[in-house]
Short mmCIF file of C-alpha atoms in Angstrom, two decimals:
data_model
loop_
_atom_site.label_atom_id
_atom_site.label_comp_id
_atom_site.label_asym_id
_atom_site.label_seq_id
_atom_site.Cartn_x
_atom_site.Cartn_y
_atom_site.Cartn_z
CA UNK A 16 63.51 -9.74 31.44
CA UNK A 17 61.35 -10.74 28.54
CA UNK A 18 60.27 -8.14 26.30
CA UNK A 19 58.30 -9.84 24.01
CA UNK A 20 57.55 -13.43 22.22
CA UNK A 21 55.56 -14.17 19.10
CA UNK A 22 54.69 -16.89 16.94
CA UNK A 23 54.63 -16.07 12.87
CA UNK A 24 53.26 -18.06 10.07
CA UNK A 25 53.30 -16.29 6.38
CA UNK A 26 54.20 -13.26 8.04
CA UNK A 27 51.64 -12.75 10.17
CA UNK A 28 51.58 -12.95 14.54
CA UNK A 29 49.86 -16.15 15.56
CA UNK A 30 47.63 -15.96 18.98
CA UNK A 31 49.39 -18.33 21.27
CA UNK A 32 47.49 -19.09 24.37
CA UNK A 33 50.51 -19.21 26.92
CA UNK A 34 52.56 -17.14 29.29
CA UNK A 35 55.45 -15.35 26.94
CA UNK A 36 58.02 -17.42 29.06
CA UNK A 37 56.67 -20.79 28.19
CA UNK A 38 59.79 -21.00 25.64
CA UNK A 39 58.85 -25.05 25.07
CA UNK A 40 55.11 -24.10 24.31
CA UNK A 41 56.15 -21.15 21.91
CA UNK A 42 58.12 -23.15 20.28
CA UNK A 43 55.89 -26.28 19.71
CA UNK A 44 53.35 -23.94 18.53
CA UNK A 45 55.60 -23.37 15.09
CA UNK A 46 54.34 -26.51 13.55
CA UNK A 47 54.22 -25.58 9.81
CA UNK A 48 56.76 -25.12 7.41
CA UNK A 49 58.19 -21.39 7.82
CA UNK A 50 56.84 -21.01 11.21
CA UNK A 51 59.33 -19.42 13.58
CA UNK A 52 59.56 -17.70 17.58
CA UNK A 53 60.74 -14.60 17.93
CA UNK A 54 61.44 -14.21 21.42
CA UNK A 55 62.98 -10.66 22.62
CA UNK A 56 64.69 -10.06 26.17
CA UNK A 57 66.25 -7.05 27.78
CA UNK A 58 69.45 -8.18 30.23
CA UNK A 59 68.52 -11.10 30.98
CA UNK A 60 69.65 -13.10 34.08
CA UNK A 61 72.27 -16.05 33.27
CA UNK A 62 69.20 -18.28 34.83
CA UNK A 63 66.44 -17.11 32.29
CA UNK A 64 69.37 -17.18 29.59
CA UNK A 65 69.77 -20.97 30.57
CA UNK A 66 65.51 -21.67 30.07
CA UNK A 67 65.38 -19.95 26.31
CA UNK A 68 69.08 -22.26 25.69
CA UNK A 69 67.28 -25.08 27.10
CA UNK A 70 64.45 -24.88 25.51
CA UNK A 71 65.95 -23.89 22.10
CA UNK A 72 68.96 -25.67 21.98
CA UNK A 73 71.41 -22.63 22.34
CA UNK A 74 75.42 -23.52 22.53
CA UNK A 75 76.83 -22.82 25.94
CA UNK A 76 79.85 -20.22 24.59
CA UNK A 77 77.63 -18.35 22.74
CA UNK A 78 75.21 -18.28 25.74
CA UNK A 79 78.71 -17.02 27.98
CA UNK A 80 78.91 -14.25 25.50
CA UNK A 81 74.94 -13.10 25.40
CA UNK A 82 75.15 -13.01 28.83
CA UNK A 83 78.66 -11.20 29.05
CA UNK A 84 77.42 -8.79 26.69
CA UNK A 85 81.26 -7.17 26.04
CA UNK A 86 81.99 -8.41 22.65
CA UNK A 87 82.65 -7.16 19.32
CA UNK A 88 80.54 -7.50 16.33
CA UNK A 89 80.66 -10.92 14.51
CA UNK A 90 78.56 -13.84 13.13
CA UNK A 91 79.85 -17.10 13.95
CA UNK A 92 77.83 -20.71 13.21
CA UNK A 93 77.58 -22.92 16.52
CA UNK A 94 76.09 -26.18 15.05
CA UNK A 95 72.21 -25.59 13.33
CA UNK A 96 72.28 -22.00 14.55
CA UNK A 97 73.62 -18.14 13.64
CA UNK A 98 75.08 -16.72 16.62
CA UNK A 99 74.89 -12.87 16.03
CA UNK A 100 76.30 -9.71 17.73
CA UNK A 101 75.87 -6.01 16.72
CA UNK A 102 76.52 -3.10 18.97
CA UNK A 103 73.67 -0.49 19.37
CA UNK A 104 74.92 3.33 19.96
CA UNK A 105 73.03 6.43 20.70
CA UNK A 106 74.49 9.99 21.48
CA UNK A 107 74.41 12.18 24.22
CA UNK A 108 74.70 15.83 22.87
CA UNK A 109 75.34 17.29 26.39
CA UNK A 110 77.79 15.57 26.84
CA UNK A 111 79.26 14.86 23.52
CA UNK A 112 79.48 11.19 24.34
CA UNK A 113 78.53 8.09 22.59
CA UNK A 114 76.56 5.57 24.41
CA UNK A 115 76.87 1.75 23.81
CA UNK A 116 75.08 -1.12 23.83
CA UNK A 117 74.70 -4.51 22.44
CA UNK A 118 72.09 -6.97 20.54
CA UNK A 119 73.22 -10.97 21.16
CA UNK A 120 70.91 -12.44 17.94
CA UNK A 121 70.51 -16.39 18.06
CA UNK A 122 69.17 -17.75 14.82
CA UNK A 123 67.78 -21.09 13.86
CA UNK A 124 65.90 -22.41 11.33
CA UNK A 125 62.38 -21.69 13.76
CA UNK A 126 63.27 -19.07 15.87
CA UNK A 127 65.45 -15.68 16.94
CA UNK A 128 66.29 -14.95 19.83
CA UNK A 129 67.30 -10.95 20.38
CA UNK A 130 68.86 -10.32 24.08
CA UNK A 131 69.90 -6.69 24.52
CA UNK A 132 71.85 -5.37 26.70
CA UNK A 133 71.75 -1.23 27.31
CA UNK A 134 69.16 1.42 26.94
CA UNK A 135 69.63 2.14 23.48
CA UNK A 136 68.58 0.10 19.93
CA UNK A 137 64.72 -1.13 21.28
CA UNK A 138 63.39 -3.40 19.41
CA UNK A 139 59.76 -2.69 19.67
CA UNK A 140 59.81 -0.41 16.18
CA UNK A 141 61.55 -2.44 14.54
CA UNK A 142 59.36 -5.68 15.34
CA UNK A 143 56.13 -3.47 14.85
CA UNK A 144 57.50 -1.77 11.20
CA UNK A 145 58.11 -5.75 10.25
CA UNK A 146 54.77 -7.01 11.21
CA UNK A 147 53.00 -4.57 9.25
CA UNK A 148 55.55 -5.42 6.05
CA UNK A 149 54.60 -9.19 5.94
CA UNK A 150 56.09 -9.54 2.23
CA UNK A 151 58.99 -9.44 4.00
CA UNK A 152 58.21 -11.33 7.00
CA UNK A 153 57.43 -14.21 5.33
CA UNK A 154 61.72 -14.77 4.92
CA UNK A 155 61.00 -16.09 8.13
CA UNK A 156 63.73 -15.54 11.08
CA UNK A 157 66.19 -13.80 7.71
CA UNK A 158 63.39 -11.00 7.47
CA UNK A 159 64.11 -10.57 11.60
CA UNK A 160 67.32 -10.15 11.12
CA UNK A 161 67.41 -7.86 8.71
CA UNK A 162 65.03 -5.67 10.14
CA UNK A 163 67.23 -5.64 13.61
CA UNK A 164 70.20 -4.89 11.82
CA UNK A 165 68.50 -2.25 9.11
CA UNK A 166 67.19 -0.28 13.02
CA UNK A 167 70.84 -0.66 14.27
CA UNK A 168 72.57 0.85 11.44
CA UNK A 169 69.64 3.24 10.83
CA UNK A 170 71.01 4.39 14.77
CA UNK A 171 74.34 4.44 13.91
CA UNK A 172 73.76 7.54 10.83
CA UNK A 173 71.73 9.55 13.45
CA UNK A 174 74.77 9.10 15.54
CA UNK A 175 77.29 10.16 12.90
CA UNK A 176 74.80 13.11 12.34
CA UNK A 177 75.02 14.60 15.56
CA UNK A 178 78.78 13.73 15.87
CA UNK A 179 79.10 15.66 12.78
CA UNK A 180 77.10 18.68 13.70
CA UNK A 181 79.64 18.88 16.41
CA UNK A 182 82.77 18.76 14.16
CA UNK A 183 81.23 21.65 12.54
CA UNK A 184 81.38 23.19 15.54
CA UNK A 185 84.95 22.24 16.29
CA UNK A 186 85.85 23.93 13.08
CA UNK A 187 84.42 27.26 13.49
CA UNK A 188 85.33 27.99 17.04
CA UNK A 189 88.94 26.76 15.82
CA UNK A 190 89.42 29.44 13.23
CA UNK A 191 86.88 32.06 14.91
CA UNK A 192 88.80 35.68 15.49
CA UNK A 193 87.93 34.79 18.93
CA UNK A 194 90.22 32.94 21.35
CA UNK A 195 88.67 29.49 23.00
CA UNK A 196 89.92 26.33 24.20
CA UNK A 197 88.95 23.65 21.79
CA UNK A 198 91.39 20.63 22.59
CA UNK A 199 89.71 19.12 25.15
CA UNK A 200 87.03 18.90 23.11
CA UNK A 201 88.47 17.84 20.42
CA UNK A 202 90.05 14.93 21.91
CA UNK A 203 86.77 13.83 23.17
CA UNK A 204 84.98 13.68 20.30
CA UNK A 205 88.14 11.66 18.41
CA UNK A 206 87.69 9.01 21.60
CA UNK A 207 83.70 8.85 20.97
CA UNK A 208 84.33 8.53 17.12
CA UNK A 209 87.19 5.68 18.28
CA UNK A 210 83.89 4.24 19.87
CA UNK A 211 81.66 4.24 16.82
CA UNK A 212 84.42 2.96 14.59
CA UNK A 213 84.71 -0.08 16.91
CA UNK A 214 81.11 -1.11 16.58
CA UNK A 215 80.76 -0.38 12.57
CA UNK A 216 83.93 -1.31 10.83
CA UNK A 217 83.71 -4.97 12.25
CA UNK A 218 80.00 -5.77 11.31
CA UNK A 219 80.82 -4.57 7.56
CA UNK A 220 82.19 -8.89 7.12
CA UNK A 221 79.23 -10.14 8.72
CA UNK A 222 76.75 -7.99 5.92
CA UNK A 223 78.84 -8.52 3.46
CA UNK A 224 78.16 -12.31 3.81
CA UNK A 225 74.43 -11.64 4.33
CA UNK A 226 74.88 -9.48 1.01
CA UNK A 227 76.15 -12.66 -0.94
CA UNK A 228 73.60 -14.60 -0.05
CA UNK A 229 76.11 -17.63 1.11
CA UNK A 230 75.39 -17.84 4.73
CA UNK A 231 73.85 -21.12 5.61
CA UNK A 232 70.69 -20.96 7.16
CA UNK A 233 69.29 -17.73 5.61
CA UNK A 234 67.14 -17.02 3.01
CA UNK A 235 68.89 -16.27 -0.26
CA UNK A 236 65.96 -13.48 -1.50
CA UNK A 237 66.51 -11.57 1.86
CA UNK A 238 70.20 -10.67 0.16
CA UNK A 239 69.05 -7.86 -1.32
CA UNK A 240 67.70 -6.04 1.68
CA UNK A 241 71.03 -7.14 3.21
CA UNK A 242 73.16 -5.18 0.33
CA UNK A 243 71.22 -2.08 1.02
CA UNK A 244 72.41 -2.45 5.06
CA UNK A 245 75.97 -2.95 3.45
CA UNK A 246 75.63 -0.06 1.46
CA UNK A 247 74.75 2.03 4.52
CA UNK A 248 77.32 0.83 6.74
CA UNK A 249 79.81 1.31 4.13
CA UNK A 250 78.90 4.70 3.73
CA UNK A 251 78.95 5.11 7.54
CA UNK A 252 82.30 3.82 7.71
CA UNK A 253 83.82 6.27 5.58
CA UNK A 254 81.72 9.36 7.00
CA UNK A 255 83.80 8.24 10.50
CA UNK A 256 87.44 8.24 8.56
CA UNK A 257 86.36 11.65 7.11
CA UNK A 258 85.17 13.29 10.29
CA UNK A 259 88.35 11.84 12.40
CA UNK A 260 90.64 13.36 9.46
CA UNK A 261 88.81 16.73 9.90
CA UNK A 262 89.72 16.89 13.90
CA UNK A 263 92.90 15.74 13.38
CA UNK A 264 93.43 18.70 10.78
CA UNK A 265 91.36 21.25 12.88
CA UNK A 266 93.66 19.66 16.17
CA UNK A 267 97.02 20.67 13.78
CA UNK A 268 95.38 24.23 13.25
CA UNK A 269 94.35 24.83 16.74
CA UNK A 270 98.05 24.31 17.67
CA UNK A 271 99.11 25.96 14.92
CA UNK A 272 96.77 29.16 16.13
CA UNK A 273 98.13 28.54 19.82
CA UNK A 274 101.67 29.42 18.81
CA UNK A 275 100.62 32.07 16.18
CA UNK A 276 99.10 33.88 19.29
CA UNK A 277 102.02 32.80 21.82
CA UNK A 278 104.28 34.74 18.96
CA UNK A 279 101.56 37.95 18.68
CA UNK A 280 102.02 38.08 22.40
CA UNK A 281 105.65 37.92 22.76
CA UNK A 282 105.72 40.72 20.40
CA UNK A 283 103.43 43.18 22.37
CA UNK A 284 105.24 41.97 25.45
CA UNK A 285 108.55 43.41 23.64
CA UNK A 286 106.98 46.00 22.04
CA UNK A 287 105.73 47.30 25.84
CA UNK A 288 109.40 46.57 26.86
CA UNK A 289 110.71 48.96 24.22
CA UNK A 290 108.03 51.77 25.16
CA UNK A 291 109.70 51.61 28.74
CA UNK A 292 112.94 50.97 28.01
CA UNK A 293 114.10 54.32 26.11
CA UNK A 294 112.19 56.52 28.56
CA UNK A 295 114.22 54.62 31.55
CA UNK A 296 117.57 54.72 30.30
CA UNK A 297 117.48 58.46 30.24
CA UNK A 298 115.87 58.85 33.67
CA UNK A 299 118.61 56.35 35.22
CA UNK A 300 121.38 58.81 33.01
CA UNK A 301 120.24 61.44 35.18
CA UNK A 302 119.79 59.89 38.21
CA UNK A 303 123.51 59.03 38.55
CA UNK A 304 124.26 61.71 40.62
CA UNK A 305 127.87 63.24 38.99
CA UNK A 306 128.91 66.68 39.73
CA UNK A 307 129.34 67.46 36.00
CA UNK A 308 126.53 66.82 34.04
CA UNK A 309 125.07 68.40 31.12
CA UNK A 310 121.82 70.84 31.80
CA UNK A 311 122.24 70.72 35.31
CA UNK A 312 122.26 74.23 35.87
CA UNK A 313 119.84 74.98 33.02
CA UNK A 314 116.84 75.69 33.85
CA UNK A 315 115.23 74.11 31.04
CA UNK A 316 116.93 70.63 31.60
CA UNK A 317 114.27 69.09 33.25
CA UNK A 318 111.33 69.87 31.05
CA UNK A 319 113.41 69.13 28.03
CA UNK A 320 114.30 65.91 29.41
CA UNK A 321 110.65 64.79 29.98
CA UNK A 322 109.93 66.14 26.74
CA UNK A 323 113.01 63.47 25.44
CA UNK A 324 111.62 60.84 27.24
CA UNK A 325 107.72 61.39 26.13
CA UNK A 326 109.43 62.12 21.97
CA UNK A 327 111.19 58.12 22.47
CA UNK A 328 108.77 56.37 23.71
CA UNK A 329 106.35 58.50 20.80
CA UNK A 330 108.67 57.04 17.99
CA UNK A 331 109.15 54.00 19.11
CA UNK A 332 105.39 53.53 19.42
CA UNK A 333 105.32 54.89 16.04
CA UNK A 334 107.30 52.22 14.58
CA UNK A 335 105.99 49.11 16.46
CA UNK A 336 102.34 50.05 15.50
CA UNK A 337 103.71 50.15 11.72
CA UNK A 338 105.34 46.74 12.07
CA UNK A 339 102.14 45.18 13.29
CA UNK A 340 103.55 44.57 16.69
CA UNK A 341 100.86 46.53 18.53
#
């Protein structure tokens, strides 16, 4: 559905007197030089997809992919237009999953076009925040851009932040005194940081060519703003390869731990063996049954054999609590 249409002239919202699906009518009303449309939908239908191509002169493959909405990040040129595509993430904390969506951008010379596809990256804030900054609207459909991508990556640090918060908490539980179960988890959150990876590392190109300034179409003064969205992403990026290195090094420790404790266990196991062992071998001595036996008519044999059996199970207890094995 349609979220929103506007007409802007020197970066401010024209009144247009017509239903916000009259795509022909918005457009017509950008007469002067640096007027543009910025028309927003929310998964849209591959009919209403068809009136805003109509009506703006969209190419048909990008079109198949707005509409598809499963594509990775990239900025390709389909005739007198910027075809767009970033991928919006937000984070579940319950869950410790990453959620992800996608913003199709079509970009002429008079007009955006922003179709979103999941519940996260709205575009609402980031349309109001430009309107009230129109220095920078008056780029034109560059300053739309820019201000779509700045909210996406903005997104993609509070991500990060929470994703982080959880490493922490990888790490401690991991070398805590306590025992606990952390692989699971820590193969989860590698798998969610797999998913933010995809939809960062490949939009670092398309900024970078924003950055330059030598993308046709776009307005060579809104490069600036574009190297500071670089800059974040690129500190994004590595903040990802850092916290995947950290659970792959807490993973190595945690199995490290795991045998650590399988060998502290074996010990007591053998240490409880020993304790039994000493005390049994003298009871099955005696509990052979021979005629001639030492201390079997004395009537102090059977205390003093107790009394044997208690003394070697005392030393050996003794010397497995010195050697740490109890």
């Amino acid at each position: 559905m349609i979220i929103d249409s506007a007409v802007y002239r020197h970066g401010a919202r024209l009144p247009v007197d017509c239903p916000p699906q009259d795509y022909a009518t918005l457009r017509a009303q950008a007469k002067e030089h640096g007027d543009f449309v910025w028309v927003g939908l929310h998964e849209p239908g591959e009919a209403e997809l068809k009136r805003v191509a109509d009506a703006f002169g969209l190419h048909r493959l990008a079109v198949d992919d707005a509409v598809a909405a499963h594509q990775r990040p990239k900025l390709e040129r389909y005739g007198d237009h910027l075809f767009l595509i970033l991928k919006t993430l937000w984070y579940i904390d319950e869950q410790d999953a990453v959620e992800t969506g996608e913003i199709s951008m079509f970009v002429g010379s008079d007009f955006v076009i922003t179709v979103r596809h999941g519940e996260g990256g709205a575009l609402h804030s980031a349309r109001h925040h430009l309107e009230q900054r129109s220095q920078v609207l008056t780029h034109g459909p560059s300053a739309v851009v820019y201000a779509v991508c700045d909210s996406v990556v903005d997104a993609y640090a509070q991500v990060i932040e929470a994703l982080q918060e959880d490493v922490d908490e990888v790490e401690e539980s991991v070398f805590s005194p306590t025992r606990s179960d952390d692989a699971v988890r820590i193969y989860t959150l590698k798998r969610e940081i797999a998913e933010v990876r995809r939809a960062v590392l490949p939009l670092r190109e398309p900024m970078r060519r924003f950055a330059s300034g030598t993308v046709p179409g776009m307005d060579e003064g809104a490069a600036p703003f574009f190297r500071d969205v670089a800059d974040h992403l690129a500190r994004d990026a590595e903040t990802i390869d850092g916290l995947d290195s950290l659970l792959s090094t807490a993973f190595d420790a945690y199995i490290a731990r795991i045998s650590v404790q399988q060998n502290d266990d074996m010990r007591k196991i053998s240490a409880g063996v020993g304790l039994v062992a000493a005390p049994t071998l003298i009871a099955g001595i005696y509990g052979m049954n021979f005629e001639h036996m030492a201390g079997l008519d004395w009537s102090l044999g059977y205390p003093i054999t107790l009394l044997l059996m208690a003394l070697s199970s005392g030393v050996l207890w003794v010397f497995f609590k010195k050697s740490g094995w109890l």
